Amino acid sequence: NAGVTQTPKFRVLKTGQSMTLLCAQDMNHEYMYWYRQDPGMGLRLIHYSVGEGTTAKGEVPDGYNVSRLKKQNFLLGLESAAPSQTSVYFCASSSRPRNVAGGEQFFGPGTRLTVL
Amino acid sequence: GENVEQHPSTLSVQEGDSAVIKCTYSDSASNYFPWYKQELGKRPQLIIDIRSNVGEKKDQRIAVTLNKTAKHFSLHITETQPEDSAVYFCAATSTGTASKLTFGTGTRLQVTL
């Protein structure tokens, strides 16, 4: 099993350009998440999904959109990139917990995005 | 929403010594507390977690303690080794929130020889 994969690994954009980050998981997980990681700020949740066809906003959703058309894929879109979106983006997935909170989130390798 | 604070931001210990990282949380409904380790340039990986129905959990050289009354939890690493050098993140979540994690800001642990 590949686990969680992300495409691309690196990308440089100019302000105003758009792009889509792809996350794929082969563990049949219901839940998927997009985080951004900035120095000194830990990981912050952008958007998440609890199942195919569902999405919801996280802590820092502005400037991003997501879609989950297939259970195994979770796409993160930047419609008009800004320098403030320069960051490392991590996707994660987890199974739906049964009557308890939490459960291991499995992370992808990350995408390093620079917006000039 | 939940707020998780983590201290210290950096920690340097000599090989063989113990390391302790502390986190506090604000939401009394939080009941799951994982710890993730992130090596330089790599993805975060779960190293240990604890649920609110227990006060302590151990796995070889690492342990986590939870004080629900004070709303804080700590990571303890004994007999530290150079390969323990990494950034460690605490996090919290609660039932019914789609397991959304609120992370602390991280602790960079350096184990020196």
Short mmCIF file of C-alpha atoms in Angstrom, two decimals:
data_model
loop_
_atom_site.label_atom_id
_atom_site.label_comp_id
_atom_site.label_asym_id
_atom_site.label_seq_id
_atom_site.Cartn_x
_atom_site.Cartn_y
_atom_site.Cartn_z
CA ASN A 1 0.00 0.00 0.00
CA ALA A 2 1.21 3.50 -0.86
CA GLY A 3 -0.69 5.08 2.06
CA VAL A 4 -1.25 8.78 1.44
CA THR A 5 0.33 10.39 -1.60
CA GLN A 6 0.42 14.01 -2.72
CA THR A 7 1.02 15.60 -6.10
CA PRO A 8 3.06 17.68 -6.81
CA LYS A 9 5.94 17.70 -4.31
CA PHE A 10 7.07 21.22 -5.16
CA ARG A 11 5.52 24.13 -7.03
CA VAL A 12 6.31 27.77 -7.64
CA LEU A 13 3.46 30.06 -8.64
CA LYS A 14 3.16 33.72 -9.49
CA THR A 15 0.63 35.85 -7.66
CA GLY A 16 -2.80 35.39 -9.21
CA GLN A 17 -2.14 31.98 -10.74
CA SER A 18 -4.27 28.99 -9.86
CA MET A 19 -3.39 25.40 -9.10
CA THR A 20 -4.78 22.18 -7.67
CA LEU A 21 -3.07 19.91 -5.18
CA LEU A 22 -4.06 16.26 -5.32
CA CYS A 23 -4.19 13.92 -2.35
CA ALA A 24 -4.84 10.22 -2.75
CA GLN A 25 -5.17 7.47 -0.14
CA ASP A 26 -5.52 3.73 -0.61
CA MET A 27 -6.57 2.82 2.94
CA ASN A 28 -10.33 3.22 2.35
CA HIS A 29 -10.46 5.99 4.94
CA GLU A 30 -13.64 8.01 5.32
CA TYR A 31 -12.03 11.17 6.67
CA MET A 32 -9.56 13.36 4.81
CA TYR A 33 -7.93 16.66 5.76
CA TRP A 34 -5.81 19.45 4.30
CA TYR A 35 -3.38 21.29 6.58
CA ARG A 36 -0.86 24.01 6.02
CA GLN A 37 2.35 24.20 8.01
CA ASP A 38 4.14 27.48 8.58
CA PRO A 39 7.23 28.08 10.75
CA GLY A 40 6.32 28.53 14.40
CA MET A 41 2.62 27.93 13.80
CA GLY A 42 2.26 24.18 13.77
CA LEU A 43 -0.29 22.57 11.48
CA ARG A 44 -3.52 24.41 10.78
CA LEU A 45 -6.58 22.78 9.27
CA ILE A 46 -7.76 24.31 5.99
CA HIS A 47 -10.67 22.05 4.96
CA TYR A 48 -11.76 18.54 5.69
CA SER A 49 -14.13 15.87 4.46
CA VAL A 50 -16.02 13.14 6.30
CA GLY A 51 -16.94 11.22 3.19
CA GLU A 52 -17.28 11.19 -0.58
CA GLY A 53 -19.16 14.27 -1.76
CA THR A 54 -18.81 16.17 1.53
CA THR A 55 -16.48 19.00 2.50
CA ALA A 56 -16.31 21.45 5.39
CA LYS A 57 -14.25 24.45 6.44
CA GLY A 58 -11.45 24.21 8.94
CA GLU A 59 -9.55 26.87 10.82
CA VAL A 60 -8.05 28.76 7.83
CA PRO A 61 -10.24 28.16 4.75
CA ASP A 62 -10.05 31.56 3.05
CA GLY A 63 -8.52 31.48 -0.42
CA TYR A 64 -8.89 27.70 -0.79
CA ASN A 65 -11.53 25.37 -2.17
CA VAL A 66 -11.75 21.59 -1.99
CA SER A 67 -13.58 18.73 -3.61
CA ARG A 68 -14.01 15.05 -2.80
CA LEU A 69 -15.64 13.45 -5.81
CA LYS A 70 -14.12 10.06 -5.06
CA LYS A 71 -13.55 8.53 -1.64
CA GLN A 72 -9.85 8.05 -2.24
CA ASN A 73 -9.10 11.57 -3.53
CA PHE A 74 -9.22 14.99 -1.90
CA LEU A 75 -8.32 18.02 -4.02
CA LEU A 76 -7.21 21.40 -2.73
CA GLY A 77 -7.54 24.36 -5.08
CA LEU A 78 -6.06 27.82 -5.01
CA GLU A 79 -8.04 30.03 -7.41
CA SER A 80 -5.82 33.13 -7.19
CA ALA A 81 -2.59 32.45 -5.34
CA ALA A 82 -1.17 35.05 -2.94
CA PRO A 83 2.29 35.24 -1.30
CA SER A 84 0.58 34.56 2.06
CA GLN A 85 -0.22 31.08 0.75
CA THR A 86 3.46 30.17 0.58
CA SER A 87 3.60 27.16 2.86
CA VAL A 88 4.01 23.42 3.12
CA TYR A 89 0.70 21.64 2.55
CA PHE A 90 -0.04 18.29 4.11
CA CYS A 91 -2.93 16.01 3.38
CA ALA A 92 -4.02 13.42 5.94
CA SER A 93 -6.60 10.68 6.21
CA SER A 94 -8.12 8.64 8.99
CA SER A 95 -10.80 6.04 9.50
CA ARG A 96 -14.10 6.94 11.14
CA PRO A 97 -13.74 6.23 14.87
CA ARG A 98 -16.29 3.87 16.42
CA ASN A 99 -17.93 5.50 19.44
CA VAL A 100 -14.69 7.16 20.56
CA ALA A 101 -12.90 10.31 19.64
CA GLY A 102 -9.92 10.46 17.40
CA GLY A 103 -7.78 7.92 15.69
CA GLU A 104 -4.48 8.02 13.89
CA GLN A 105 -4.24 10.47 11.05
CA PHE A 106 -1.90 9.32 8.30
CA PHE A 107 -0.08 12.14 6.56
CA GLY A 108 1.13 12.49 3.01
CA PRO A 109 4.69 13.62 2.21
CA GLY A 110 3.73 17.26 1.76
CA THR A 111 3.75 19.81 -1.05
CA ARG A 112 6.07 22.79 -0.78
CA LEU A 113 4.39 25.76 -2.46
CA THR A 114 6.03 29.11 -3.09
CA VAL A 115 4.00 32.05 -4.37
CA LEU A 116 6.07 34.91 -5.77
CA GLY B 1 -12.97 26.47 19.39
CA GLU B 2 -10.11 24.50 20.87
CA ASN B 3 -6.77 26.18 21.59
CA VAL B 4 -3.65 24.13 22.31
CA GLU B 5 -0.51 25.70 23.74
CA GLN B 6 2.81 23.86 23.74
CA HIS B 7 6.05 24.50 25.66
CA PRO B 8 8.93 24.75 25.28
CA SER B 9 9.40 25.71 21.64
CA THR B 10 12.95 24.34 21.68
CA LEU B 11 14.58 21.79 23.96
CA SER B 12 18.16 20.59 24.03
CA VAL B 13 19.15 17.55 26.09
CA GLN B 14 22.19 15.33 26.30
CA GLU B 15 21.95 11.78 25.07
CA GLY B 16 20.61 9.58 27.82
CA ASP B 17 18.78 12.36 29.63
CA SER B 18 14.99 12.69 29.77
CA ALA B 19 12.90 15.21 27.85
CA VAL B 20 9.49 16.57 28.82
CA ILE B 21 7.15 18.55 26.56
CA LYS B 22 4.00 20.09 27.98
CA CYS B 23 0.69 21.09 26.37
CA THR B 24 -2.44 22.74 27.67
CA TYR B 25 -5.86 22.75 26.02
CA SER B 26 -8.88 24.97 26.46
CA ASP B 27 -11.91 22.85 25.52
CA SER B 28 -13.04 20.62 28.38
CA ALA B 29 -14.87 18.44 25.81
CA SER B 30 -11.56 17.34 24.24
CA ASN B 31 -10.99 13.67 24.90
CA TYR B 32 -8.30 12.45 22.51
CA PHE B 33 -4.70 13.67 22.64
CA PRO B 34 -2.15 12.41 20.10
CA TRP B 35 1.52 13.26 19.80
CA TYR B 36 3.21 13.46 16.41
CA LYS B 37 6.91 13.41 15.57
CA GLN B 38 8.17 15.18 12.47
CA GLU B 39 11.72 14.72 11.28
CA LEU B 40 13.28 17.38 9.10
CA GLY B 41 11.67 17.44 5.67
CA LYS B 42 9.38 14.53 6.49
CA ARG B 43 5.71 14.05 7.26
CA PRO B 44 4.31 14.02 10.83
CA GLN B 45 3.90 10.54 12.28
CA LEU B 46 1.93 9.44 15.31
CA ILE B 47 4.11 8.22 18.16
CA ILE B 48 1.64 7.87 21.03
CA ASP B 49 -1.87 8.95 21.95
CA ILE B 50 -4.09 8.98 25.00
CA ARG B 51 -7.81 9.16 25.58
CA SER B 52 -9.42 10.96 28.47
CA ASN B 53 -10.44 7.79 30.28
CA VAL B 54 -6.82 7.09 31.28
CA GLY B 55 -4.23 9.19 33.05
CA GLU B 56 -1.03 7.71 31.67
CA LYS B 57 0.16 5.56 28.79
CA LYS B 58 3.61 4.16 28.10
CA ASP B 59 5.29 2.70 25.05
CA GLN B 60 8.89 1.72 25.69
CA ARG B 61 10.83 4.99 26.19
CA ILE B 62 7.92 7.33 25.64
CA ALA B 63 4.99 8.07 27.91
CA VAL B 64 2.14 10.53 27.97
CA THR B 65 0.32 11.80 31.03
CA LEU B 66 -3.03 13.57 31.12
CA ASN B 67 -4.53 15.79 33.81
CA LYS B 68 -8.13 16.48 32.82
CA THR B 69 -8.79 18.76 35.76
CA ALA B 70 -5.93 21.06 34.89
CA LYS B 71 -6.42 20.48 31.14
CA HIS B 72 -2.83 19.64 30.42
CA PHE B 73 -0.93 16.69 29.04
CA SER B 74 2.76 15.95 28.70
CA LEU B 75 5.12 13.83 26.63
CA HIS B 76 8.01 12.16 28.43
CA ILE B 77 10.96 10.65 26.58
CA THR B 78 13.49 8.74 28.68
CA GLU B 79 17.00 7.68 27.75
CA THR B 80 17.02 10.03 24.78
CA GLN B 81 18.94 9.06 21.66
CA PRO B 82 20.15 11.14 18.70
CA GLU B 83 17.36 9.70 16.54
CA ASP B 84 14.84 11.32 18.91
CA SER B 85 15.90 14.71 17.49
CA ALA B 86 12.84 16.07 15.67
CA VAL B 87 9.90 18.42 16.08
CA TYR B 88 7.14 17.09 18.29
CA PHE B 89 3.52 18.26 18.07
CA CYS B 90 0.75 17.72 20.56
CA ALA B 91 -2.88 17.87 19.45
CA ALA B 92 -6.41 17.56 20.78
CA THR B 93 -9.85 16.67 19.48
CA SER B 94 -13.24 15.64 20.80
CA THR B 95 -16.01 13.23 19.92
CA GLY B 96 -18.32 14.39 17.15
CA THR B 97 -15.90 16.80 15.52
CA ALA B 98 -14.84 14.54 12.62
CA SER B 99 -11.61 13.91 14.53
CA LYS B 100 -10.39 17.39 13.57
CA LEU B 101 -7.11 17.98 15.33
CA THR B 102 -6.00 21.26 16.86
CA PHE B 103 -2.22 21.21 17.01
CA GLY B 104 0.24 22.91 19.31
CA THR B 105 2.98 25.00 17.71
CA GLY B 106 5.64 22.32 18.11
CA THR B 107 8.78 21.64 20.13
CA ARG B 108 12.12 21.22 18.42
CA LEU B 109 14.04 18.59 20.39
CA GLN B 110 17.78 18.37 19.91
CA VAL B 111 19.61 15.43 21.48
CA THR B 112 23.31 16.11 21.71
CA LEU B 113 26.07 13.57 22.12
#
